[in-house]
C-alpha positions as a Markdown table, in Angstrom:
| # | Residue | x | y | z |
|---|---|---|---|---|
| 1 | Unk | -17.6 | 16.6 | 8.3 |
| 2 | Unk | -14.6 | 14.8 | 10.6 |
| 3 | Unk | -11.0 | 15.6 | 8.8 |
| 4 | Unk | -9.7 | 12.0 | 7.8 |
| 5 | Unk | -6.9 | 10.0 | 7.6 |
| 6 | Unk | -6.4 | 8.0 | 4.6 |
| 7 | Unk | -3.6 | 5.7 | 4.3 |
| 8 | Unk | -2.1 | 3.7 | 1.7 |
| 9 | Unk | -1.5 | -0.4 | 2.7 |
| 10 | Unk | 1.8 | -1.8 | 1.9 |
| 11 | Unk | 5.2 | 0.3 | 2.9 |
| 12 | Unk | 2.2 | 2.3 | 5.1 |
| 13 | Unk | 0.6 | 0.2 | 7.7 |
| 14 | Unk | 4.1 | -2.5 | 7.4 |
| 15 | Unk | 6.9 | -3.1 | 5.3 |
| 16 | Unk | 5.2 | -5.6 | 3.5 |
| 17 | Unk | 6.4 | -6.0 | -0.1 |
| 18 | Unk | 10.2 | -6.9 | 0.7 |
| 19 | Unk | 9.0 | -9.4 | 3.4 |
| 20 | Unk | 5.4 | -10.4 | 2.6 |
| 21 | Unk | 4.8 | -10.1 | -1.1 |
| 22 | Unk | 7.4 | -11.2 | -2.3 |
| 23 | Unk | 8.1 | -14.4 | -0.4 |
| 24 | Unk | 4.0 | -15.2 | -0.7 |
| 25 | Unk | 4.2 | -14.9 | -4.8 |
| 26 | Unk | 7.4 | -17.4 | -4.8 |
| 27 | Unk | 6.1 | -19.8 | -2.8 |
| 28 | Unk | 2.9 | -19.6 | -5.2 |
| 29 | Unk | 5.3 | -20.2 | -7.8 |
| 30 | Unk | 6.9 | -23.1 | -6.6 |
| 31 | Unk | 3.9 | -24.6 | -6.0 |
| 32 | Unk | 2.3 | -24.5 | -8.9 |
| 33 | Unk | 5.7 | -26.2 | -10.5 |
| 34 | Unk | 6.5 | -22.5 | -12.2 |
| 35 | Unk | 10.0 | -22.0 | -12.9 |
| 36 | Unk | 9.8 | -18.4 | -11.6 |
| 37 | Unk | 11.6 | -17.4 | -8.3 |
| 38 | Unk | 11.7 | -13.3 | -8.3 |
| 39 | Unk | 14.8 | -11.6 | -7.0 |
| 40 | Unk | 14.4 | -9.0 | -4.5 |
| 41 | Unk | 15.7 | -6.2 | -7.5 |
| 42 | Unk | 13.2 | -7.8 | -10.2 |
| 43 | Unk | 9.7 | -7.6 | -7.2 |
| 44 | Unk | 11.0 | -3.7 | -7.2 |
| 45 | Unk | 11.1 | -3.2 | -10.8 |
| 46 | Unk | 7.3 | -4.9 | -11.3 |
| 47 | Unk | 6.1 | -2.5 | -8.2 |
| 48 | Unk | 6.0 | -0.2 | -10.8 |
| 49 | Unk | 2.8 | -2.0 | -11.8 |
| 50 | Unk | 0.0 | -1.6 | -9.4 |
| 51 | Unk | -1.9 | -4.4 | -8.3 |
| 52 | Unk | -0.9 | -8.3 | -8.2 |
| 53 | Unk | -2.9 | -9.4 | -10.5 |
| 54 | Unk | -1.4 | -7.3 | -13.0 |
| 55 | Unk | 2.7 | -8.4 | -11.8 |
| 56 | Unk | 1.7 | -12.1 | -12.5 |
| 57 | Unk | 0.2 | -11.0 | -16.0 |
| 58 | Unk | 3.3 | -10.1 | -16.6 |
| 59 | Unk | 5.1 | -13.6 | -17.0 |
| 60 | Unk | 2.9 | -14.7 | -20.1 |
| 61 | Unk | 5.4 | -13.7 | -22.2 |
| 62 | Unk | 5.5 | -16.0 | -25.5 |
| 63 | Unk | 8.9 | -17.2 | -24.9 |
| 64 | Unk | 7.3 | -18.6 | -21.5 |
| 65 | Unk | 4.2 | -19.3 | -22.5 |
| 66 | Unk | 5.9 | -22.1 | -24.7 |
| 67 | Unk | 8.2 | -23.5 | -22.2 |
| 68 | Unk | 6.0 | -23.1 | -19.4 |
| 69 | Unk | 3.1 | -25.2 | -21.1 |
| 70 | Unk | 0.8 | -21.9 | -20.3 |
| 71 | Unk | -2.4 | -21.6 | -22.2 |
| 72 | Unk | -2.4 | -19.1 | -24.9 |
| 73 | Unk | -6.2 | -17.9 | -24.6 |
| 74 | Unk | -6.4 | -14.7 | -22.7 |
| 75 | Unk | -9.4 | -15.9 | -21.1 |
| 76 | Unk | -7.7 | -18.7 | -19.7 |
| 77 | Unk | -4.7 | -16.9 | -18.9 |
| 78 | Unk | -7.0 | -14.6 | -16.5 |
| 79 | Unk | -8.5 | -17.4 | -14.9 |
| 80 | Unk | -5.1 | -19.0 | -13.8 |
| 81 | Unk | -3.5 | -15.4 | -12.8 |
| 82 | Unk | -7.0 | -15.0 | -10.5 |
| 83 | Unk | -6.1 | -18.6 | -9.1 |
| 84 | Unk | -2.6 | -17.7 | -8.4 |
| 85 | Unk | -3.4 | -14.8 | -7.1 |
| 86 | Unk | -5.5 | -16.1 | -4.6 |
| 87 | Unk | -3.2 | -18.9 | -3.3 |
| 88 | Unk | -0.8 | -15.8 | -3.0 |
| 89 | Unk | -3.0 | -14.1 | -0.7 |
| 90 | Unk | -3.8 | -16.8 | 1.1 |
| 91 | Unk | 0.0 | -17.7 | 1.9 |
| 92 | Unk | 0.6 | -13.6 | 2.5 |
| 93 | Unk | -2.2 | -13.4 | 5.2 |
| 94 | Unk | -1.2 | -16.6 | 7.0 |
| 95 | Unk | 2.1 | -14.6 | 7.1 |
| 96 | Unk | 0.4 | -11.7 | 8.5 |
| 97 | Unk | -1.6 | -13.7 | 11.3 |
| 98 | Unk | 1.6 | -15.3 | 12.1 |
| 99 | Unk | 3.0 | -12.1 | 13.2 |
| 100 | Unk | 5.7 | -12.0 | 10.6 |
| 101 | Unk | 5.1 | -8.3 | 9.0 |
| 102 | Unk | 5.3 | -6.1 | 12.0 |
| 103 | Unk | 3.3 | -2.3 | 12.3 |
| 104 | Unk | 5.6 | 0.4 | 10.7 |
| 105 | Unk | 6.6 | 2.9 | 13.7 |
| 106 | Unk | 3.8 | 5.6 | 14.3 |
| 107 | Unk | 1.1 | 3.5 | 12.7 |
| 108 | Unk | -0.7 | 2.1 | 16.0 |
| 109 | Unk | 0.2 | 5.6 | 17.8 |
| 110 | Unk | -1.4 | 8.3 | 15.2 |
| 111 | Unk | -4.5 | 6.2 | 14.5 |
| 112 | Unk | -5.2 | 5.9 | 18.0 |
| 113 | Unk | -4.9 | 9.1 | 18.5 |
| 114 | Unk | -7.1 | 10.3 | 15.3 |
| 115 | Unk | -9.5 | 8.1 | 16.4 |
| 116 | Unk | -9.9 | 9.7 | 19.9 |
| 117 | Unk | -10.3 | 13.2 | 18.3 |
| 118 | Unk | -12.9 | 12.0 | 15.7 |
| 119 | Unk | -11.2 | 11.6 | 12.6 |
| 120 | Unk | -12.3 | 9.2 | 9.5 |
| 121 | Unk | -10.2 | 6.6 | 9.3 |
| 122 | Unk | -9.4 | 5.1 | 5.7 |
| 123 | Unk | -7.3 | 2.4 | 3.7 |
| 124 | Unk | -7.1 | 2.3 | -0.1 |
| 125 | Unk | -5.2 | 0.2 | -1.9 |
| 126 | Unk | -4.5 | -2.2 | -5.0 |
| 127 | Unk | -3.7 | -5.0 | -2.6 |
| 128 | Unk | -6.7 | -7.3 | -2.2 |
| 129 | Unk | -9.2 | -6.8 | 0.6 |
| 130 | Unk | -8.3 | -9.8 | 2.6 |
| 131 | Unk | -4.8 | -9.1 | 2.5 |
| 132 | Unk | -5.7 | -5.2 | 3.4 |
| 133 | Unk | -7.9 | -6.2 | 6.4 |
| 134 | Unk | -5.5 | -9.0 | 7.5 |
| 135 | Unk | -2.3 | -5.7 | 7.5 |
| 136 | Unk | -4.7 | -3.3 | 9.4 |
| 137 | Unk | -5.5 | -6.0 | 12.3 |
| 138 | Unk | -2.5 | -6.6 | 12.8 |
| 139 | Unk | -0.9 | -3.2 | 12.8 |
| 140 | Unk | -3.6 | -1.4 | 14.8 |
| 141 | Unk | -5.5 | -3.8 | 16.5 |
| 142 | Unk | -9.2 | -5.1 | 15.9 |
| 143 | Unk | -11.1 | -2.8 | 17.7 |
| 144 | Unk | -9.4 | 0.0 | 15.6 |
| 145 | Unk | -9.4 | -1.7 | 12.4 |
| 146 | Unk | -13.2 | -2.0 | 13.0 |
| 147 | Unk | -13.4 | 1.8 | 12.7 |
| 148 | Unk | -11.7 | 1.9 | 8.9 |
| 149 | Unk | -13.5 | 2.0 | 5.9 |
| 150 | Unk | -11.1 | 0.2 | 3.5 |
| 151 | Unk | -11.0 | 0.6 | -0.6 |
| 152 | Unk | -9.4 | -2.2 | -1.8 |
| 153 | Unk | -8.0 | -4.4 | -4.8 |
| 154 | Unk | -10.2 | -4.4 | -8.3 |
| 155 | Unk | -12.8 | -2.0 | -6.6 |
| 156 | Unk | -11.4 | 0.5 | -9.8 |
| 157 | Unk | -10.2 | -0.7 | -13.4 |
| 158 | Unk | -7.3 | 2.3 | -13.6 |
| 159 | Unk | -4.8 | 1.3 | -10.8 |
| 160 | Unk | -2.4 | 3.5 | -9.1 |
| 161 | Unk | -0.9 | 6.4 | -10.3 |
| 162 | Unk | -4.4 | 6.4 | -11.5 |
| 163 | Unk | -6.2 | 8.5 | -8.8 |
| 164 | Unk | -8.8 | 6.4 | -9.2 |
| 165 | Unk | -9.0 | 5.1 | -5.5 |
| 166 | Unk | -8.9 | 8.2 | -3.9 |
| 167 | Unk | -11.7 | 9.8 | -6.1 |
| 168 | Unk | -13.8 | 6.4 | -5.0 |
| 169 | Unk | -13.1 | 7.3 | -1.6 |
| 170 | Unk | -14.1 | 11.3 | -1.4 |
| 171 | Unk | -17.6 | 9.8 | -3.3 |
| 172 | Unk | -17.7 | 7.0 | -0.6 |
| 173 | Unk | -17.0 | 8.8 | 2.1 |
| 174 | Unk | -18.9 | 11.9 | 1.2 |
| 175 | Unk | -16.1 | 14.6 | 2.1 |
| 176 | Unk | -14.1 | 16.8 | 0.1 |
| 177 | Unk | -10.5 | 17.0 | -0.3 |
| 178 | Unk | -9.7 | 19.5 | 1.6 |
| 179 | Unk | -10.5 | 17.5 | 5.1 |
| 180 | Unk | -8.2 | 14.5 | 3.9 |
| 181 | Unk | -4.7 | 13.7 | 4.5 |
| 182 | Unk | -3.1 | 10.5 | 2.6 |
| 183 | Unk | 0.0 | 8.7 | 4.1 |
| 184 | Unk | 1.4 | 7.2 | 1.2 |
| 185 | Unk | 5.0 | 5.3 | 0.6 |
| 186 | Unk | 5.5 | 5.4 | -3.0 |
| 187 | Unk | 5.8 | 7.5 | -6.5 |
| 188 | Unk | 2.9 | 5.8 | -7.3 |
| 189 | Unk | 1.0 | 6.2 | -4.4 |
| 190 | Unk | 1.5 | 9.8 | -4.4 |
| 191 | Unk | 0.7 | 10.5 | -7.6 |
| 192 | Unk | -2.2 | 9.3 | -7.5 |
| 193 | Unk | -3.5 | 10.9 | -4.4 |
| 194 | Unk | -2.1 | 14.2 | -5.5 |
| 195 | Unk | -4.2 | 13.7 | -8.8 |
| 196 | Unk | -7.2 | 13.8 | -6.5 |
| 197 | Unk | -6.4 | 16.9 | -4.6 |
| 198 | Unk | -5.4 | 15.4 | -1.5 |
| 199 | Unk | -2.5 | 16.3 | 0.4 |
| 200 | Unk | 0.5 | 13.8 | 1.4 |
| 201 | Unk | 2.9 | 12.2 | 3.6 |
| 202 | Unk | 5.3 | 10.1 | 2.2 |
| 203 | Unk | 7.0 | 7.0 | 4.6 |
| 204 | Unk | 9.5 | 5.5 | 2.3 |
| 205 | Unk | 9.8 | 2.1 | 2.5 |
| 206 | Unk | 12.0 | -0.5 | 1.7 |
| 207 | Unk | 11.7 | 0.2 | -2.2 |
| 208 | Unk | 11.3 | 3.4 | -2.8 |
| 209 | Unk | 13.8 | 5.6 | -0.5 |
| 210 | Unk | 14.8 | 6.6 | -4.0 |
| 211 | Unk | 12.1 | 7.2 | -5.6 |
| 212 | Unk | 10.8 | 11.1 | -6.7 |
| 213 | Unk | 8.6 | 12.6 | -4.2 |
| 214 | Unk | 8.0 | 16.2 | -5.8 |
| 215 | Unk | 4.7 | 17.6 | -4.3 |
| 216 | Unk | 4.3 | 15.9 | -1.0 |
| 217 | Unk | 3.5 | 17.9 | 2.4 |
| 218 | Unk | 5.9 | 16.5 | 4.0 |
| 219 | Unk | 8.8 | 12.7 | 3.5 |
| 220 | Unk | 10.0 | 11.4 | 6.2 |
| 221 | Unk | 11.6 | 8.1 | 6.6 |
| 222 | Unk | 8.5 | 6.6 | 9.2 |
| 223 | Unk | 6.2 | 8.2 | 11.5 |
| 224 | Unk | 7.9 | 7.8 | 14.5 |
| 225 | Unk | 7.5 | 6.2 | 17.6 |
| 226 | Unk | 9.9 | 8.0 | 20.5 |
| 227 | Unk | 12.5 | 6.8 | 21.9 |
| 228 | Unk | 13.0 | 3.6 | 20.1 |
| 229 | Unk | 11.9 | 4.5 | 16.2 |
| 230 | Unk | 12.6 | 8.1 | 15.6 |
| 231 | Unk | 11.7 | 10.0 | 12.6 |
| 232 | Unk | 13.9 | 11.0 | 10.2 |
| 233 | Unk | 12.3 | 14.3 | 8.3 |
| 234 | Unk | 13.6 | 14.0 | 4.2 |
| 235 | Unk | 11.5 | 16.9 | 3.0 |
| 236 | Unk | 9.6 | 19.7 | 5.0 |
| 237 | Unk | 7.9 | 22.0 | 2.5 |
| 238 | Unk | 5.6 | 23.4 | 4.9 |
| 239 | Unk | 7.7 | 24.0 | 8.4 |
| 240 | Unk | 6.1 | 21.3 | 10.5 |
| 241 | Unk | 9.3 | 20.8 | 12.2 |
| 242 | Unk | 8.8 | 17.5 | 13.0 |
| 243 | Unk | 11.0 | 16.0 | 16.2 |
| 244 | Unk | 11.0 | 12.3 | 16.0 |
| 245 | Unk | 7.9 | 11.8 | 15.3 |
| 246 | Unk | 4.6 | 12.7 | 13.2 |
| 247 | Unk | 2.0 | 13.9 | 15.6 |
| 248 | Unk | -1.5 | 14.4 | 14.7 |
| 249 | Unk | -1.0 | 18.1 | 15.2 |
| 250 | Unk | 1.2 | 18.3 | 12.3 |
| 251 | Unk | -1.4 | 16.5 | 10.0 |
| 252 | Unk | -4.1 | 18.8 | 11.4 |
| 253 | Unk | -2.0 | 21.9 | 10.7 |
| 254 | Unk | -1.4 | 20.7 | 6.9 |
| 255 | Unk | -5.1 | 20.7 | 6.4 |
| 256 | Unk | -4.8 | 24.5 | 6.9 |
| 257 | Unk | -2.2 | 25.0 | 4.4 |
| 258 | Unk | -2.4 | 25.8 | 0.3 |
């Protein structure tokens, strides 16, 4: 089988949540007559829940619920969270198409160059398809994107740092996971693809620069593009010594490390 390359979506392929998620769920918000506007430090605190569906779950609190005029049934509740969450989308992919969430540095440059040598090329994550596919267009192209198989949104019930999503993807894609590398940005994201065996790059993103990243192969602050968007290497465990940027070399020599 071809060695693969399975990245996570947002803080991977863009920097999405600061500038794309967040501005998409407020703008739902307002237009549903919600008074709810999240602060850029309170959308960090709820991306320690995976999955928008779940963050907007979050404001049924019974203190809101009353002054809101929410319905108390939790069937209804689900129903309006799934209607919110799909005028969200909608708003974040327009975003997308309109160029606003740019390709993180390296992205474009290491898939095209997997994709020459044969690799697999995989998305998975808790953000809905549409907005998944809508990211991956745009940061790679669409004859590119074409080539990904992409796990996304409710496709699992346990959410990252569940390793749900990952285990989905070794069954879907019929390999094991010792011929996958994740690129991941987050905690949660890498816990959840080291709970399924794989091995990890971490990009920190806007949110998480802080966050713990114990157990990855190797953290560095983007993969690179040279001259303009160099790398800067966080954590090395393994000795890749990587200059500026990530090169598919140094992914293909952590597949041959324990």
């Amino acid at each position: 089988m071809s060695p693969t390359l399975i990245f996570d979506c947002d803080g991977v392929l863009a920097d999405t949540e600061r500038d794309g998620h967040l501005p998409a769920f407020n703008q739902t918000f307002a237009e549903a007559g919600l008074p709810i506007h999240w602060s850029e430090e309170e959308y960090g605190n709820l991306l320690a829940i995976g999955g928008g569906k779940e963050r907007l779950a979050t404001v049924f609190t019974p203190v809101f619920v009353e002054t809101a005029h929410l319905p108390t049934d939790p069937d209804e509740q689900r129903d309006l969270v799934a209607r919110w969450h799909k005028a969200k989308t909608a708003h974040y992919t327009a975003m997308v198409a309109d160029g606003v969430l740019p390709g993180r540095p390296g992205i474009a440059r290491i898939v095209a160059e997997a994709s020459g040598e044969g690799w697999g090329l995989a998305v998975a994550s808790t953000s809905a398809e549409a907005s998944v596919r809508a990211v991956l267009e745009h940061a790679v192209g669409e004859e590119l994107a074409a080539q990904f198989t992409v796990f996304a949104g409710d496709v699992v019930p346990a959410k990252k740092p569940a390793p749900d999503i990952y285990l989905l993807a070794l069954r879907e894609l019929g390999i094991g996971p010792e011929e996958v590398v994740v690129v991941e940005d987050s905690a949660n994201g890498l816990r959840a693809a080291l709970g399924a065996g794989l091995r990890t790059i971490v990009t920190v993103s806007s949110y998480t620069a802080d966050e713990d990243f114990r157990g990855a192969s190797l953290v560095v602050s983007s993969l690179g593009d040279l001259p303009d968007d160099p790398a800067v290497v966080l954590s090395d465990p393994h000795g890749l010594a990587v200059d500026g940027q990530v090169e598919l070399s140094h992914v293909e020599h952590l597949l041959h490390t324990p």
